[in-house]
PDB file of C-alpha atoms in Angstrom:
ATOM      1  CA  VAL A 266     125.751   1.774   6.366  1.00 73.00           C
ATOM      2  CA  GLU A 267     127.745  -0.140   3.917  1.00 80.00           C
ATOM      3  CA  PRO A 268     131.639   0.456   3.923  1.00 87.00           C
ATOM      4  CA  TYR A 269     133.766   1.158   0.938  1.00 92.00           C
ATOM      5  CA  LEU A 270     135.452  -1.707  -0.632  1.00 93.00           C
ATOM      6  CA  ASP A 271     138.570   0.429  -0.339  1.00 93.00           C
ATOM      7  CA  ASN A 272     138.613   3.773   1.433  1.00 92.00           C
ATOM      8  CA  ARG A 273     141.267   5.040  -0.963  1.00 92.00           C
ATOM      9  CA  GLN A 274     139.281   4.231  -3.974  1.00 93.00           C
ATOM     10  CA  PRO A 275     135.602   5.138  -3.445  1.00 92.00           C
ATOM     11  CA  GLU A 276     135.120   5.073  -7.224  1.00 92.00           C
ATOM     12  CA  LEU A 277     135.036   1.303  -6.990  1.00 92.00           C
ATOM     13  CA  ASP A 278     131.707   1.549  -5.329  1.00 91.00           C
ATOM     14  CA  ARG A 279     130.012   3.774  -7.971  1.00 91.00           C
ATOM     15  CA  GLN A 280     126.934   2.069  -9.327  1.00 92.00           C
ATOM     16  CA  ARG A 281     123.150   2.319  -9.737  1.00 90.00           C
ATOM     17  CA  VAL A 282     121.207   2.048  -6.560  1.00 88.00           C
ATOM     18  CA  ASP A 283     120.080  -1.359  -5.713  1.00 84.00           C
ATOM     19  CA  PHE A 284     116.360  -0.402  -5.912  1.00 86.00           C
ATOM     20  CA  ASP A 285     116.752   1.358  -9.270  1.00 89.00           C
ATOM     21  CA  GLN A 286     113.997   0.632 -11.873  1.00 86.00           C
ATOM     22  CA  THR A 287     114.934   1.739 -15.401  1.00 88.00           C
ATOM     23  CA  HIS A 288     111.326   1.749 -16.498  1.00 92.00           C
ATOM     24  CA  ALA A 289     108.096   1.842 -14.430  1.00 94.00           C
ATOM     25  CA  PHE A 290     104.579   1.964 -15.979  1.00 96.00           C
ATOM     26  CA  ASN A 291     101.512   2.065 -13.831  1.00 97.00           C
ATOM     27  CA  PHE A 292      97.907   2.361 -15.130  1.00 97.00           C
ATOM     28  CA  ASN A 293      94.493   2.045 -13.524  1.00 97.00           C
ATOM     29  CA  GLY A 294      91.150   2.685 -15.014  1.00 97.00           C
ATOM     30  CA  VAL A 295      87.382   2.287 -14.565  1.00 96.00           C
ATOM     31  CA  TYR A 296      84.956   1.547 -17.356  1.00 95.00           C
ATOM     32  CA  GLN A 297      81.194   1.721 -16.826  1.00 93.00           C
ATOM     33  CA  LEU A 298      79.520  -0.588 -19.331  1.00 91.00           C
ATOM     34  CA  PRO A 299      77.112   1.263 -21.626  1.00 92.00           C
ATOM     35  CA  PHE A 300      73.857  -0.438 -20.347  1.00 89.00           C
ATOM     36  CA  GLY A 301      71.030   0.579 -18.159  1.00 83.00           C
ATOM     37  CA  LYS A 302      69.396   3.783 -17.132  1.00 81.00           C
ATOM     38  CA  GLY A 303      71.092   6.926 -18.558  1.00 80.00           C
ATOM     39  CA  LYS A 304      73.367   4.854 -20.834  1.00 83.00           C
ATOM     40  CA  PRO A 305      73.319   4.453 -24.657  1.00 84.00           C
ATOM     41  CA  PHE A 306      71.937   0.854 -24.650  1.00 87.00           C
ATOM     42  CA  LEU A 307      68.974  -0.652 -22.767  1.00 83.00           C
ATOM     43  CA  ASN A 308      68.193   2.767 -21.294  1.00 82.00           C
ATOM     44  CA  SER A 309      65.290   1.711 -19.152  1.00 78.00           C
ATOM     45  CA  SER A 310      64.453   1.740 -15.458  1.00 77.00           C
ATOM     46  CA  GLY A 311      62.860  -1.043 -13.513  1.00 79.00           C
ATOM     47  CA  TRP A 312      64.019  -4.629 -13.896  1.00 79.00           C
ATOM     48  CA  VAL A 313      66.035  -3.922 -17.025  1.00 79.00           C
ATOM     49  CA  ASP A 314      68.199  -1.447 -15.277  1.00 77.00           C
ATOM     50  CA  LYS A 315      68.528  -3.748 -12.236  1.00 78.00           C
ATOM     51  CA  VAL A 316      69.833  -6.654 -14.479  1.00 82.00           C
ATOM     52  CA  PHE A 317      71.814  -4.930 -17.142  1.00 83.00           C
ATOM     53  CA  GLY A 318      72.800  -1.548 -15.631  1.00 84.00           C
ATOM     54  CA  GLY A 319      75.354  -0.581 -13.071  1.00 86.00           C
ATOM     55  CA  TRP A 320      78.157  -2.776 -14.273  1.00 92.00           C
ATOM     56  CA  GLU A 321      81.865  -1.658 -14.161  1.00 95.00           C
ATOM     57  CA  LEU A 322      85.226  -3.084 -15.009  1.00 95.00           C
ATOM     58  CA  LEU A 323      88.312  -2.113 -13.061  1.00 96.00           C
ATOM     59  CA  GLY A 324      92.020  -2.690 -13.814  1.00 96.00           C
ATOM     60  CA  ILE A 325      95.446  -1.969 -12.413  1.00 97.00           C
ATOM     61  CA  VAL A 326      98.394  -2.717 -14.650  1.00 97.00           C
ATOM     62  CA  GLN A 327     102.051  -2.638 -13.272  1.00 97.00           C
ATOM     63  CA  MET A 328     104.950  -3.033 -15.745  1.00 96.00           C
ATOM     64  CA  ASN A 329     108.580  -2.549 -14.376  1.00 93.00           C
ATOM     65  CA  SER A 330     112.107  -3.243 -15.484  1.00 91.00           C
ATOM     66  CA  GLY A 331     113.722  -5.986 -13.389  1.00 88.00           C
ATOM     67  CA  VAL A 332     115.756  -5.257 -10.335  1.00 86.00           C
ATOM     68  CA  PRO A 333     119.597  -4.675 -10.724  1.00 91.00           C
ATOM     69  CA  ILE A 334     121.829  -7.723 -10.681  1.00 92.00           C
ATOM     70  CA  SER A 335     125.598  -8.112 -10.303  1.00 94.00           C
ATOM     71  CA  PHE A 336     128.091 -10.884 -10.700  1.00 96.00           C
ATOM     72  CA  LEU A 337     129.946 -11.121  -7.438  1.00 96.00           C
ATOM     73  CA  ASP A 338     133.113 -12.739  -5.963  1.00 96.00           C
ATOM     74  CA  PRO A 339     132.802 -11.674  -2.399  1.00 94.00           C
ATOM     75  CA  ARG A 340     136.101 -12.962  -1.181  1.00 94.00           C
ATOM     76  CA  GLY A 341     138.431 -10.560   0.584  1.00 93.00           C
ATOM     77  CA  THR A 342     141.008 -10.369  -2.244  1.00 95.00           C
ATOM     78  CA  LEU A 343     141.603  -6.508  -2.170  1.00 93.00           C
ATOM     79  CA  ASN A 344     140.419  -5.928   1.381  1.00 91.00           C
ATOM     80  CA  ARG A 345     139.051  -8.032   4.230  1.00 90.00           C
ATOM     81  CA  GLY A 346     135.996 -10.120   3.673  1.00 89.00           C
ATOM     82  CA  GLY A 347     133.763  -7.866   5.769  1.00 89.00           C
ATOM     83  CA  ARG A 348     134.222  -5.121   3.083  1.00 91.00           C
ATOM     84  CA  SER A 349     134.025  -7.385   0.078  1.00 93.00           C
ATOM     85  CA  GLY A 350     130.343  -8.575   0.063  1.00 91.00           C
ATOM     86  CA  ARG A 351     129.681  -6.763  -3.273  1.00 91.00           C
ATOM     87  CA  GLN A 352     133.007  -7.211  -5.006  1.00 94.00           C
ATOM     88  CA  THR A 353     132.423  -8.069  -8.637  1.00 95.00           C
ATOM     89  CA  ALA A 354     133.975 -11.018 -10.601  1.00 97.00           C
ATOM     90  CA  ASN A 355     136.047 -11.134 -13.741  1.00 97.00           C
ATOM     91  CA  THR A 356     134.709 -12.289 -17.111  1.00 96.00           C
ATOM     92  CA  ASN A 357     136.028 -12.842 -20.612  1.00 93.00           C
ATOM     93  CA  LEU A 358     132.700 -11.745 -22.206  1.00 95.00           C
ATOM     94  CA  SER A 359     131.535  -8.376 -23.325  1.00 95.00           C
ATOM     95  CA  TYR A 360     128.538  -6.949 -21.543  1.00 93.00           C
ATOM     96  CA  ASP A 361     126.378  -7.481 -24.824  1.00 95.00           C
ATOM     97  CA  GLN A 362     127.460 -11.125 -24.716  1.00 96.00           C
ATOM     98  CA  ILE A 363     126.353 -11.421 -21.070  1.00 95.00           C
ATOM     99  CA  LYS A 364     123.057  -9.728 -21.807  1.00 93.00           C
ATOM    100  CA  ASP A 365     122.334 -12.400 -24.391  1.00 94.00           C
ATOM    101  CA  LEU A 366     122.654 -15.060 -21.673  1.00 94.00           C
ATOM    102  CA  LEU A 367     119.933 -13.530 -19.555  1.00 92.00           C
ATOM    103  CA  GLY A 368     116.275 -14.638 -19.482  1.00 89.00           C
ATOM    104  CA  TYR A 369     114.191 -17.487 -18.127  1.00 88.00           C
ATOM    105  CA  TYR A 370     115.443 -21.030 -18.297  1.00 91.00           C
ATOM    106  CA  GLU A 371     113.734 -24.100 -16.901  1.00 91.00           C
ATOM    107  CA  VAL A 372     116.011 -27.073 -16.337  1.00 88.00           C
ATOM    108  CA  ASN A 373     115.504 -30.359 -14.638  1.00 85.00           C
ATOM    109  CA  VAL A 374     118.260 -31.114 -12.210  1.00 77.00           C
ATOM    110  CA  ASN A 375     118.201 -34.707 -10.679  1.00 76.00           C
ATOM    111  CA  GLY A 376     114.416 -34.776 -10.962  1.00 82.00           C
ATOM    112  CA  VAL A 377     113.889 -31.279  -9.600  1.00 83.00           C
ATOM    113  CA  ASP A 378     112.636 -28.422 -11.909  1.00 88.00           C
ATOM    114  CA  ARG A 379     114.668 -25.315 -11.454  1.00 90.00           C
ATOM    115  CA  ILE A 380     114.319 -21.703 -12.980  1.00 91.00           C
ATOM    116  CA  TYR A 381     117.366 -19.755 -13.895  1.00 93.00           C
ATOM    117  CA  TRP A 382     117.777 -16.089 -14.737  1.00 92.00           C
ATOM    118  CA  ILE A 383     120.840 -16.856 -16.714  1.00 94.00           C
ATOM    119  CA  ASP A 384     121.532 -19.598 -19.286  1.00 95.00           C
ATOM    120  CA  PRO A 385     122.697 -22.621 -17.170  1.00 94.00           C
ATOM    121  CA  LYS A 386     125.044 -23.750 -19.820  1.00 94.00           C
ATOM    122  CA  ILE A 387     127.665 -21.397 -18.376  1.00 95.00           C
ATOM    123  CA  LEU A 388     127.590 -23.316 -14.962  1.00 95.00           C
ATOM    124  CA  CYS A 389     130.045 -25.830 -13.708  1.00 95.00           C
ATOM    125  CA  PRO A 390     128.800 -29.353 -12.734  1.00 92.00           C
ATOM    126  CA  ASN A 391     128.353 -28.280  -9.030  1.00 90.00           C
ATOM    127  CA  GLY A 392     125.967 -25.526  -9.985  1.00 91.00           C
ATOM    128  CA  ALA A 393     128.353 -22.627  -9.385  1.00 95.00           C
ATOM    129  CA  ALA A 394     129.573 -20.391 -12.121  1.00 96.00           C
ATOM    130  CA  SER A 395     133.302 -20.885 -11.122  1.00 96.00           C
ATOM    131  CA  THR A 396     135.418 -23.758 -10.248  1.00 95.00           C
ATOM    132  CA  GLY A 397     137.260 -21.511  -7.724  1.00 92.00           C
ATOM    133  CA  PHE A 398     140.483 -19.561  -7.820  1.00 93.00           C
ATOM    134  CA  GLY A 399     143.517 -21.492  -9.144  1.00 91.00           C
ATOM    135  CA  GLN A 400     141.425 -24.360 -10.486  1.00 94.00           C
ATOM    136  CA  THR A 401     141.108 -25.479 -14.016  1.00 95.00           C
ATOM    137  CA  PRO A 402     137.986 -23.745 -15.537  1.00 95.00           C
ATOM    138  CA  CYS A 403     135.038 -26.041 -16.395  1.00 95.00           C
ATOM    139  CA  ALA A 404     133.572 -26.274 -19.774  1.00 93.00           C
ATOM    140  CA  GLY A 405     131.699 -23.101 -20.811  1.00 92.00           C
ATOM    141  CA  GLN A 406     132.876 -21.074 -17.789  1.00 96.00           C
ATOM    142  CA  VAL A 407     132.748 -17.360 -18.385  1.00 96.00           C
ATOM    143  CA  PHE A 408     133.083 -15.902 -14.849  1.00 97.00           C
ATOM    144  CA  PHE A 409     136.166 -16.128 -12.801  1.00 97.00           C
ATOM    145  CA  ASN A 410     137.459 -15.446  -9.300  1.00 97.00           C
ATOM    146  CA  VAL A 411     139.523 -12.346  -8.531  1.00 96.00           C
ATOM    147  CA  GLU A 412     143.391 -12.705  -8.114  1.00 96.00           C
ATOM    148  CA  PRO A 413     144.814 -11.962  -4.640  1.00 95.00           C
ATOM    149  CA  GLY A 414     145.480  -8.138  -4.198  1.00 94.00           C
ATOM    150  CA  LYS A 415     142.979  -7.208  -6.867  1.00 95.00           C
ATOM    151  CA  THR A 416     139.352  -6.513  -7.370  1.00 94.00           C
ATOM    152  CA  GLY A 417     136.835  -7.610 -10.027  1.00 94.00           C
ATOM    153  CA  THR A 418     136.770  -5.999 -13.480  1.00 93.00           C
ATOM    154  CA  MET A 419     132.991  -5.962 -13.932  1.00 95.00           C
ATOM    155  CA  GLY A 420     130.687  -3.132 -12.928  1.00 93.00           C
ATOM    156  CA  ARG A 421     128.000  -3.516 -10.309  1.00 92.00           C
ATOM    157  CA  ALA A 422     124.332  -3.521 -11.072  1.00 92.00           C
ATOM    158  CA  ILE A 423     124.993  -3.384 -14.824  1.00 91.00           C
ATOM    159  CA  PHE A 424     122.143  -5.641 -15.767  1.00 91.00           C
ATOM    160  CA  ASN A 425     118.500  -6.114 -14.844  1.00 90.00           C
ATOM    161  CA  ALA A 426     116.739  -9.165 -13.742  1.00 87.00           C
ATOM    162  CA  PRO A 427     113.726 -10.393 -15.685  1.00 84.00           C
ATOM    163  CA  SER A 428     110.979  -7.733 -15.868  1.00 89.00           C
ATOM    164  CA  PHE A 429     107.819  -7.518 -13.751  1.00 92.00           C
ATOM    165  CA  PHE A 430     104.235  -7.465 -14.957  1.00 95.00           C
ATOM    166  CA  ASN A 431     101.097  -7.705 -13.074  1.00 97.00           C
ATOM    167  CA  LEU A 432      97.339  -7.141 -13.675  1.00 97.00           C
ATOM    168  CA  ASP A 433      94.675  -6.719 -10.959  1.00 97.00           C
ATOM    169  CA  ALA A 434      90.967  -6.687 -12.311  1.00 97.00           C
ATOM    170  CA  ALA A 435      87.580  -6.437 -10.973  1.00 97.00           C
ATOM    171  CA  LEU A 436      83.962  -6.646 -12.052  1.00 96.00           C
ATOM    172  CA  LEU A 437      81.352  -4.663 -10.105  1.00 95.00           C
ATOM    173  CA  LYS A 438      77.571  -4.592 -10.172  1.00 93.00           C
ATOM    174  CA  ASN A 439      75.919  -1.694  -8.507  1.00 90.00           C
ATOM    175  CA  ILE A 440      72.145  -1.878  -7.686  1.00 88.00           C
ATOM    176  CA  ARG A 441      70.773   1.496  -6.735  1.00 83.00           C
ATOM    177  CA  PHE A 442      67.781   1.791  -4.441  1.00 84.00           C
ATOM    178  CA  THR A 443      67.701   5.593  -3.819  1.00 83.00           C
ATOM    179  CA  GLU A 444      69.820   8.558  -4.795  1.00 80.00           C
ATOM    180  CA  ASN A 445      72.099   7.895  -1.677  1.00 87.00           C
ATOM    181  CA  MET A 446      71.755   4.168  -1.230  1.00 90.00           C
ATOM    182  CA  ARG A 447      73.100   1.274  -3.403  1.00 88.00           C
ATOM    183  CA  LEU A 448      74.212  -2.358  -2.960  1.00 91.00           C
ATOM    184  CA  GLN A 449      77.500  -3.286  -4.714  1.00 92.00           C
ATOM    185  CA  PHE A 450      78.764  -6.819  -5.489  1.00 95.00           C
ATOM    186  CA  ARG A 451      82.541  -7.204  -6.469  1.00 94.00           C
ATOM    187  CA  VAL A 452      84.472 -10.011  -8.048  1.00 96.00           C
ATOM    188  CA  GLU A 453      88.171  -9.122  -7.699  1.00 97.00           C
ATOM    189  CA  ALA A 454      91.130 -11.066  -9.136  1.00 97.00           C
ATOM    190  CA  PHE A 455      94.613 -10.252  -8.031  1.00 97.00           C
ATOM    191  CA  ASN A 456      97.344 -11.328 -10.535  1.00 96.00           C
ATOM    192  CA  ALA A 457      94.429 -12.070 -12.854  1.00 96.00           C
ATOM    193  CA  LEU A 458      96.606 -13.518 -15.523  1.00 96.00           C
ATOM    194  CA  ASN A 459      98.295 -15.835 -13.049  1.00 96.00           C
ATOM    195  CA  ARG A 460     101.710 -14.749 -14.242  1.00 93.00           C
ATOM    196  CA  ALA A 461     104.834 -15.783 -12.370  1.00 90.00           C
ATOM    197  CA  ASN A 462     107.180 -12.825 -11.586  1.00 90.00           C
ATOM    198  CA  PHE A 463     110.624 -14.075 -10.437  1.00 87.00           C
ATOM    199  CA  PHE A 464     113.080 -12.374  -8.129  1.00 83.00           C
ATOM    200  CA  PRO A 465     116.732 -13.332  -7.912  1.00 82.00           C
ATOM    201  CA  GLY A 466     118.207 -13.411  -4.438  1.00 80.00           C
ATOM    202  CA  ALA A 467     121.514 -11.980  -3.271  1.00 78.00           C
ATOM    203  CA  SER A 468     123.356 -15.338  -2.964  1.00 82.00           C
ATOM    204  CA  GLN A 469     122.297 -16.330  -6.420  1.00 91.00           C
ATOM    205  CA  GLN A 470     124.557 -13.479  -7.761  1.00 94.00           C
ATOM    206  CA  ASN A 471     127.677 -14.982  -6.149  1.00 96.00           C
ATOM    207  CA  ILE A 472     129.632 -16.876  -8.752  1.00 96.00           C
ATOM    208  CA  ASN A 473     130.922 -19.362  -6.151  1.00 96.00           C
ATOM    209  CA  SER A 474     127.369 -20.297  -4.829  1.00 95.00           C
ATOM    210  CA  THR A 475     126.036 -23.643  -5.938  1.00 93.00           C
ATOM    211  CA  SER A 476     122.721 -21.780  -6.429  1.00 92.00           C
ATOM    212  CA  PHE A 477     124.149 -19.118  -8.659  1.00 95.00           C
ATOM    213  CA  GLY A 478     121.673 -17.889 -11.232  1.00 93.00           C
ATOM    214  CA  GLN A 479     118.687 -19.671  -9.673  1.00 92.00           C
ATOM    215  CA  ILE A 480     115.382 -18.034  -9.160  1.00 90.00           C
ATOM    216  CA  THR A 481     114.490 -18.645  -5.461  1.00 85.00           C
ATOM    217  CA  SER A 482     111.377 -16.570  -4.984  1.00 86.00           C
ATOM    218  CA  ALA A 483     108.381 -15.440  -7.011  1.00 86.00           C
ATOM    219  CA  ASN A 484     105.076 -13.669  -6.573  1.00 88.00           C
ATOM    220  CA  GLY A 485     101.946 -15.347  -5.459  1.00 89.00           C
ATOM    221  CA  GLY A 486      99.476 -17.023  -7.838  1.00 92.00           C
ATOM    222  CA  ARG A 487      96.046 -15.733  -8.890  1.00 95.00           C
ATOM    223  CA  GLN A 488      93.833 -14.850  -6.015  1.00 96.00           C
ATOM    224  CA  VAL A 489      90.041 -14.296  -6.525  1.00 97.00           C
ATOM    225  CA  GLN A 490      87.688 -12.911  -3.875  1.00 96.00           C
ATOM    226  CA  LEU A 491      83.979 -12.018  -3.661  1.00 96.00           C
ATOM    227  CA  ALA A 492      82.652  -9.098  -1.818  1.00 94.00           C
ATOM    228  CA  ALA A 493      79.417  -7.153  -1.253  1.00 94.00           C
ATOM    229  CA  ARG A 494      78.909  -3.855   0.480  1.00 90.00           C
ATOM    230  CA  PHE A 495      75.983  -1.430   1.125  1.00 93.00           C
ATOM    231  CA  GLU A 496      76.779   2.245   0.594  1.00 88.00           C
ATOM    232  CA  PHE A 497      74.731   5.023   1.918  1.00 89.00           C
TER     233      PHE A 497
END
């Protein structure tokens, strides 16, 4: 159970749920190749069917909007720190201007390649998005700490992180011996396109964190496996 930022102002906690997905598309299909016995092409039994018949393609496609993200200043400015973990920051940009900053950005920092979900040009030299309350803003700074006794002006979960796309695919070969017996060979590829899907962490939404805006986790790379099974 997460407490209200302020029990007297529950409206401050109104937001999309953290697991909301604006759009989610899932598709799966099986396509039997038109070759072999009973099919439009090479409709023969015997060795022709054994070689060219019984092939199938399978696919599973997932396309989702990215997870909600916020811009946080979790210091206890309005209430104690234990209630301020999701307090938002201040900004001088419109939401449309912030949205234009979101995307994938690869930057080499001291010889290390890093991926960001926001344009790193808005970051200060130490990697945070703010120099801290009461300090002179750094060049390009657009997010600011909240003043004592106040809370942030930004909404929560108002943007989406980069979207998610994945394709799993398989190629099957069925060799039938009798009506009720067949041998099946399978080649299966998970994340067949070897696409990287990135996920922002909680601390990377804190404008005071030196890892603000960074991508710190991603899905696994392509995996291919071979399998055989006897069905009866």
